[in-house]
Tab-separated table of C-alpha atoms in Angstrom:
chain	number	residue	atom	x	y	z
A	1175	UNK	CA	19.842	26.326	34.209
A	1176	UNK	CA	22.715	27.922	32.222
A	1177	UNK	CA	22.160	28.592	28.453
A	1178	UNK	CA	24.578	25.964	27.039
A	1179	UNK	CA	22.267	23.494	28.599
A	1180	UNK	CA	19.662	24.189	26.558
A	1181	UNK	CA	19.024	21.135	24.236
A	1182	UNK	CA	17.314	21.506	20.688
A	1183	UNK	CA	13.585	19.587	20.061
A	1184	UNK	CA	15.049	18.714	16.859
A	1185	UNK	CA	16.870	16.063	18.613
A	1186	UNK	CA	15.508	12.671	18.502
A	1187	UNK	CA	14.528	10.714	21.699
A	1188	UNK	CA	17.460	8.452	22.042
A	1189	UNK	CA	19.813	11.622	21.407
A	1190	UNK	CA	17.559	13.689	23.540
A	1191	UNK	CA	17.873	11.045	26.895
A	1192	UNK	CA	21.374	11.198	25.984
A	1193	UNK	CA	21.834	14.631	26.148
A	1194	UNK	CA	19.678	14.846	29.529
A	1195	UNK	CA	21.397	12.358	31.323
A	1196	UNK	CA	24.909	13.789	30.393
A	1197	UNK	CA	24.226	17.018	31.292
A	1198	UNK	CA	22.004	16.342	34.320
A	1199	UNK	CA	24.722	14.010	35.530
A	1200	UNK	CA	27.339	16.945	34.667
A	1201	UNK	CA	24.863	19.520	36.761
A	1202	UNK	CA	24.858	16.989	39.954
A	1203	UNK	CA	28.450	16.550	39.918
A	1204	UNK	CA	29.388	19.960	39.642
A	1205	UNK	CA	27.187	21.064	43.005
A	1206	UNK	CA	28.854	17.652	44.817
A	1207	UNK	CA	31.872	19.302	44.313
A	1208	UNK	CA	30.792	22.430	45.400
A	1209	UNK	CA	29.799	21.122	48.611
A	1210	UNK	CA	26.146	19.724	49.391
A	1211	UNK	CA	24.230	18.380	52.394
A	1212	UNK	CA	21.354	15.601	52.230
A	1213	UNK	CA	17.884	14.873	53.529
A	1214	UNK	CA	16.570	11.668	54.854
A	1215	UNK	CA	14.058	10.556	53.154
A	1216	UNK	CA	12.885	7.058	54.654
A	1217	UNK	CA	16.000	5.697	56.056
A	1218	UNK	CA	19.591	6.489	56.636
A	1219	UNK	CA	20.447	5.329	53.419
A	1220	UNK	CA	17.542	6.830	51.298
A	1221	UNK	CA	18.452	10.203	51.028
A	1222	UNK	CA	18.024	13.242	48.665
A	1223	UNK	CA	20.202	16.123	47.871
A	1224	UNK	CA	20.288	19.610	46.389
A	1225	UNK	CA	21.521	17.992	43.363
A	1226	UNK	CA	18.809	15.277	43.169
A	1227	UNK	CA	16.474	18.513	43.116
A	1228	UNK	CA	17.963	20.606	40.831
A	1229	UNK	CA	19.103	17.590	38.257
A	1230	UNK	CA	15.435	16.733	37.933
A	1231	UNK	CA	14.103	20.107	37.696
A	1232	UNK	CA	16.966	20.514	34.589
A	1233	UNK	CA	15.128	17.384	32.634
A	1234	UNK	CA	11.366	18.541	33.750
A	1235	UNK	CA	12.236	21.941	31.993
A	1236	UNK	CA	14.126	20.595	28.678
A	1237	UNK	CA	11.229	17.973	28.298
A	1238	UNK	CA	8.993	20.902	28.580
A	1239	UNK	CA	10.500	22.621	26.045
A	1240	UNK	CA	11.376	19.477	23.537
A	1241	UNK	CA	8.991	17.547	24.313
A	1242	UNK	CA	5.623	19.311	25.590
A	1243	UNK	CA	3.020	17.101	25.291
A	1244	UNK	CA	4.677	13.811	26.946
A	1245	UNK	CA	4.187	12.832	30.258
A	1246	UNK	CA	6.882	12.928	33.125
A	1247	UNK	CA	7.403	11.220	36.448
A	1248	UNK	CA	10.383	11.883	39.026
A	1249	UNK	CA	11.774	10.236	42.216
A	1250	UNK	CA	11.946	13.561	43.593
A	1251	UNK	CA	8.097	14.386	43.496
A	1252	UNK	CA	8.070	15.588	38.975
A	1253	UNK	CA	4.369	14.284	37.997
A	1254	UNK	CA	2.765	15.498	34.291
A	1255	UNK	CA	0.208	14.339	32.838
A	1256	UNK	CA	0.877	13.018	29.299
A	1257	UNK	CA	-1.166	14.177	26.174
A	1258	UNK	CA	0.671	11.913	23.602
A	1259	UNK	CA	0.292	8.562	25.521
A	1260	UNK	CA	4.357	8.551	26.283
A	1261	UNK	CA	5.934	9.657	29.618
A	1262	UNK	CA	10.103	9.939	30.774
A	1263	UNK	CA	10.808	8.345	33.673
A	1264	UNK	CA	13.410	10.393	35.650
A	1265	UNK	CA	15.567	9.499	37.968
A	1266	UNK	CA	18.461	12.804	38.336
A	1267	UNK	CA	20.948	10.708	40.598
A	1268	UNK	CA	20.207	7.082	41.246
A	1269	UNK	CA	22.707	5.572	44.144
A	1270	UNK	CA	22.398	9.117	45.849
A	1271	UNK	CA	23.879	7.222	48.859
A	1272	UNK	CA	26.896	6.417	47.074
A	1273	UNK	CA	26.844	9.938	45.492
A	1274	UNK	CA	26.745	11.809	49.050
A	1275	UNK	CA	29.642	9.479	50.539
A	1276	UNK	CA	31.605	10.238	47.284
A	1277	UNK	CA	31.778	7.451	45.383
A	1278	UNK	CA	31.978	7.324	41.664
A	1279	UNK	CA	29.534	4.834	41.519
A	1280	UNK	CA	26.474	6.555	40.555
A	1281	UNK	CA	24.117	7.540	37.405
A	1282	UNK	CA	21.682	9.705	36.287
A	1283	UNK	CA	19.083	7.477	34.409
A	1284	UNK	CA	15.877	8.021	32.165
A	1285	UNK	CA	13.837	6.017	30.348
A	1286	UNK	CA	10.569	6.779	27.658
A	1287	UNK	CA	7.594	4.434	28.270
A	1288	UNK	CA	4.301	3.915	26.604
A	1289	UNK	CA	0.579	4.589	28.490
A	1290	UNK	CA	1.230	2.789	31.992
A	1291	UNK	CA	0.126	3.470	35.258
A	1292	UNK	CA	2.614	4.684	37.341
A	1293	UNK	CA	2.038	1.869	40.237
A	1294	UNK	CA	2.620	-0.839	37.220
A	1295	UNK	CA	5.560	-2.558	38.355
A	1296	UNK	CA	6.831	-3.660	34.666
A	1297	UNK	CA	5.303	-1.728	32.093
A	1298	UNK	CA	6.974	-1.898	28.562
A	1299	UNK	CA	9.645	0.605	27.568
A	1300	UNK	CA	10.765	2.097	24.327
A	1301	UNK	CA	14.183	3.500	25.396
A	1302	UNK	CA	16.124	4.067	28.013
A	1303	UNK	CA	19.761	5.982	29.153
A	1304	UNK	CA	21.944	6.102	31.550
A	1305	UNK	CA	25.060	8.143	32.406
A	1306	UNK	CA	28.068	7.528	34.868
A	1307	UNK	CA	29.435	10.725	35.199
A	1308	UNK	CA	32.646	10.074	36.861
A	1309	UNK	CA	33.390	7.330	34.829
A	1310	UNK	CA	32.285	9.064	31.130
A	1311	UNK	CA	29.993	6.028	30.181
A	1312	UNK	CA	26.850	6.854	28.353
A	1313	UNK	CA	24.897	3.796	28.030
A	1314	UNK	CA	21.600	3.889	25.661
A	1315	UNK	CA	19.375	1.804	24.232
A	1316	UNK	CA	15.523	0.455	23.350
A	1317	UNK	CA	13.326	-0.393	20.761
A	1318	UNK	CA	14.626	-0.258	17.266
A	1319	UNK	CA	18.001	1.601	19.122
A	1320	UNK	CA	21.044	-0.413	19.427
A	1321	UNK	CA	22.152	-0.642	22.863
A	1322	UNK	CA	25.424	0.713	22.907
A	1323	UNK	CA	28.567	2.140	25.863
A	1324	UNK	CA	29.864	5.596	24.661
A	1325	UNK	CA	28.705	4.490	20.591
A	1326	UNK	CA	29.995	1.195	20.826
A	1327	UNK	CA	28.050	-1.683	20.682
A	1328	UNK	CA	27.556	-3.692	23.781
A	1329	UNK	CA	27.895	-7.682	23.387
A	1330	UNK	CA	25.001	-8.362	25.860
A	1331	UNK	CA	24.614	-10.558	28.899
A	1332	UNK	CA	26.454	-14.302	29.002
A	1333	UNK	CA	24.200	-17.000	28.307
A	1334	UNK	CA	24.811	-19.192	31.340
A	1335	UNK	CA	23.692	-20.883	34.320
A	1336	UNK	CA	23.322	-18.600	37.313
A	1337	UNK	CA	25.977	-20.836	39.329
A	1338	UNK	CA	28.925	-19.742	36.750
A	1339	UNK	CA	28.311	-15.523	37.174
A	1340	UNK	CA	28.203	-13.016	39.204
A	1341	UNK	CA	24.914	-11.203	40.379
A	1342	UNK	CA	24.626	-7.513	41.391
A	1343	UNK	CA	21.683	-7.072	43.740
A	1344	UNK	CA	20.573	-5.108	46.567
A	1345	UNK	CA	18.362	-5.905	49.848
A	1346	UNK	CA	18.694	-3.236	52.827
A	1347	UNK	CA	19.292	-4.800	56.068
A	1348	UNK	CA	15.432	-4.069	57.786
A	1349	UNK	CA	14.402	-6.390	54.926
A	1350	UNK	CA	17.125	-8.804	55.730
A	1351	UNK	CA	15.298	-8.680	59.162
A	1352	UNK	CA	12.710	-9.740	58.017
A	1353	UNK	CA	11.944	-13.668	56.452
A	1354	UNK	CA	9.041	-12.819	53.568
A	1355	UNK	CA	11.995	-11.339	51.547
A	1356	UNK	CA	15.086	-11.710	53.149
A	1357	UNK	CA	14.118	-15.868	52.226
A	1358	UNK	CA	13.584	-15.681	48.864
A	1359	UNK	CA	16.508	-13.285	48.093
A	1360	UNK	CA	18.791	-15.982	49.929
A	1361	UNK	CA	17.613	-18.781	48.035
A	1362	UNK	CA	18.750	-16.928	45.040
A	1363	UNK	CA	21.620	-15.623	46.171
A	1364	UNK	CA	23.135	-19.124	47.069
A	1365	UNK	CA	22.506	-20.274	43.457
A	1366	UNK	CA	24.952	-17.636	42.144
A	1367	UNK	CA	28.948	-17.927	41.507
A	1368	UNK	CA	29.524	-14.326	43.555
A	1369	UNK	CA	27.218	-11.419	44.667
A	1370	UNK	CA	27.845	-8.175	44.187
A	1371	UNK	CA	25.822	-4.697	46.230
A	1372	UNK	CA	27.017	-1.607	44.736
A	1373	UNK	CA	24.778	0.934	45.226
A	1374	UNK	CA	22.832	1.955	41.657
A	1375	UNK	CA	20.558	-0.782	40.319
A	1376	UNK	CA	20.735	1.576	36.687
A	1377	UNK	CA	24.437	1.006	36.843
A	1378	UNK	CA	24.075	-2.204	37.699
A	1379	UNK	CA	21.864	-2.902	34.860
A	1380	UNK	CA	24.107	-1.462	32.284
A	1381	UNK	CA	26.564	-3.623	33.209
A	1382	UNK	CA	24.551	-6.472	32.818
A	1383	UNK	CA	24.296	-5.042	29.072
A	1384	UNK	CA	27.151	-4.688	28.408
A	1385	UNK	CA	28.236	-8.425	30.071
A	1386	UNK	CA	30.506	-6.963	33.025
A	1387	UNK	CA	28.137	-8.039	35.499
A	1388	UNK	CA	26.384	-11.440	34.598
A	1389	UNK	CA	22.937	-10.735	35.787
A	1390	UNK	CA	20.591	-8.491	38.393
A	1391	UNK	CA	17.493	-9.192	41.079
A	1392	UNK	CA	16.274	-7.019	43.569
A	1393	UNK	CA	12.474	-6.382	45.048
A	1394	UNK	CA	10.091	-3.169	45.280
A	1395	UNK	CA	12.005	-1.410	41.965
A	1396	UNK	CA	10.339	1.794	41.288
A	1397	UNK	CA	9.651	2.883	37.582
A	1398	UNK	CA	12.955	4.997	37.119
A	1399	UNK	CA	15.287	2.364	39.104
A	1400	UNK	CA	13.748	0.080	36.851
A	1401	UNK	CA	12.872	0.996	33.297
A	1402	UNK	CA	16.258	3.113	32.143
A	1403	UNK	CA	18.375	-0.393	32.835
A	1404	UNK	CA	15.599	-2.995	31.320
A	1405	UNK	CA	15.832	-1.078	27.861
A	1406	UNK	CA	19.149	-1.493	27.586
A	1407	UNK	CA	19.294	-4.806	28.982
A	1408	UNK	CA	16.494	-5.802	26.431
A	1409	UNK	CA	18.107	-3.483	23.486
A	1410	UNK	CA	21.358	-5.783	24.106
A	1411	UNK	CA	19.444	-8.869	23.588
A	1412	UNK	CA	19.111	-9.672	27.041
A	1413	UNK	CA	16.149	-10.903	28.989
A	1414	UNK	CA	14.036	-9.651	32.204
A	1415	UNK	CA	11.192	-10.570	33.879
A	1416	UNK	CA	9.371	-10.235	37.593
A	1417	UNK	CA	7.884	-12.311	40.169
A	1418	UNK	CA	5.277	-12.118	42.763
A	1419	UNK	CA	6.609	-13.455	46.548
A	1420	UNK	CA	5.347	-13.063	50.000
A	1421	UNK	CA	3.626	-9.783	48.865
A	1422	UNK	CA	6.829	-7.937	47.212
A	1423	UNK	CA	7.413	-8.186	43.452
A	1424	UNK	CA	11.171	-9.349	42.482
A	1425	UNK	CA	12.877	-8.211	39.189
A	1426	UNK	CA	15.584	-9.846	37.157
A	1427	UNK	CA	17.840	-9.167	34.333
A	1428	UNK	CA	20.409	-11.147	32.558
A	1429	UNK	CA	20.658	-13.851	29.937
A	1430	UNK	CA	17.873	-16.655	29.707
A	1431	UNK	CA	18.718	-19.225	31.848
A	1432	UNK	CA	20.015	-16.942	34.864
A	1433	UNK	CA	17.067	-14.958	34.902
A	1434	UNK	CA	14.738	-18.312	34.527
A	1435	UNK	CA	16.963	-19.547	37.735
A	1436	UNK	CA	16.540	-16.633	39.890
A	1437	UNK	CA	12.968	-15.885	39.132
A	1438	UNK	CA	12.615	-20.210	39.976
A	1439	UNK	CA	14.607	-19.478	43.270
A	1440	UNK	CA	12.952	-16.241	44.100
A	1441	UNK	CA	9.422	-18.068	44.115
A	1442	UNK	CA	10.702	-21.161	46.023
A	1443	UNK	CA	10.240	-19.641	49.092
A	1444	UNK	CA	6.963	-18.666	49.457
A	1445	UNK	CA	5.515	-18.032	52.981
A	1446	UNK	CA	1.872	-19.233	53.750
């Protein structure tokens, strides 16, 4: 950790994730191009690198020095307890399969949440960031902080039916394979104008925000794929939400009525 990544405690938490994403983003792109190999983690496509490692040992650090008595929990294995009730969720590169193959499409992500367990699938979140390196866009927003894409304020997700947008999801093919999910997530992807798998459900999610990409689902989110993108979803006046099928729980984001429809879909096809 160099000494112009030091961040100041003065900051305050939305300028803090800010500053942690950027420059944990910044960090993982700089040893990409410097050359990196990965480790498999549970498949071919789950992976973790150097950068994944180091990114998240970055935040762990500046959250111990800004913030010393919160909680924090990592992808890559960062647990603390919390003394004030409030913990970040980390995660230092999300779509690190995209980020390996060299794609641009790919985020570091954070989000602050209240006293939650960290098996709770949906707990409620006070603010959340994310940051495409490649691309320069610094999404951020939560409670009582305006979501907003490099400052600017995002117009939020379309309010329409799911049959009139497009849907960014992801399903990995052994869960294709198999019909308790790869049912359900058919049944709502039929019901939507065009699908779209990308590769980063936080980048993904911003989108959604912002109204590039009219609305999200996808099963088994962890906190940190999960919580960064539904504050800023949520901060941009748009709505999620989570269903129990076949044993898996399903998340959505978008507007109203597209997030009613796929959570309606999602739970249609439920297997005795």
């Amino acid at each position: 950790m160099t000494h112009d990544l030091a961040l100041d405690p003065a900051l305050d938490d939305a300028a803090l994730a800010a500053a942690l994403v950027r420059n944990a983003g910044g960090l993982a792109l700089q040893m990409r191009l410097e050359g990196l190999s990965a480790e498999r983690k549970t498949s071919v496509s789950d992976i973790v690198t150097a950068a994944d490692k180091a990114a998240e040992a970055y935040v762990v650090a500046q959250l111990g020095r800004c913030r010393p008595e919160d909680g924090v929990y990592g992808e890559e294995g960062a647990s603390i307890p919390s003394a004030s009730g409030r913990t970040w969720v980390i995660d230092p590169v999300d779509g690190t399969f995209n980020f390996f193959s060299g794609s641009r499409y790919w985020c570091s992500a954070i989000a602050l949440r209240g006293e939650a367990e960290t098996s709770e699938a949906d707990p409620d979140v006070l603010l959340g960031a994310v940051f495409q390196p490649q691309e320069e866009k610094l999404w951020v927003g939560g409670i009582d902080v305006p979501a907003t894409l490099n400052g600017e304020p995002l117009a939020g997700p379309e309010e329409a039916p799911l049959g009139l947008l497009g849907a960014a999801t992801s399903i990995q093919p052994r869960w294709l394979e198999q019909p308790l999910s790869a049912m359900p997530w058919h049944n709502a992807a039929v019901r939507a104008a065009s699908i779209r798998i990308l590769g980063s459900g936080s980048c993904d999610l911003a989108r959604v925000a912002q109204g590039e990409i009219g609305a999200w689902f996808q099963h088994s989110c962890p906190q940190w794929d999960w919580l960064p993108g539904k504050a800023i979803v949520r901060a941009a006046g748009g709505t999620t939400g989570t269903v129990d099928v076949n044993g898996l729980t399903w998340f959505a984001a978008g507007g109203t009525t597209a997030v009613g429809q796929i959570l309606d879909a999602l739970a249609e096809v439920r297997i005795a």
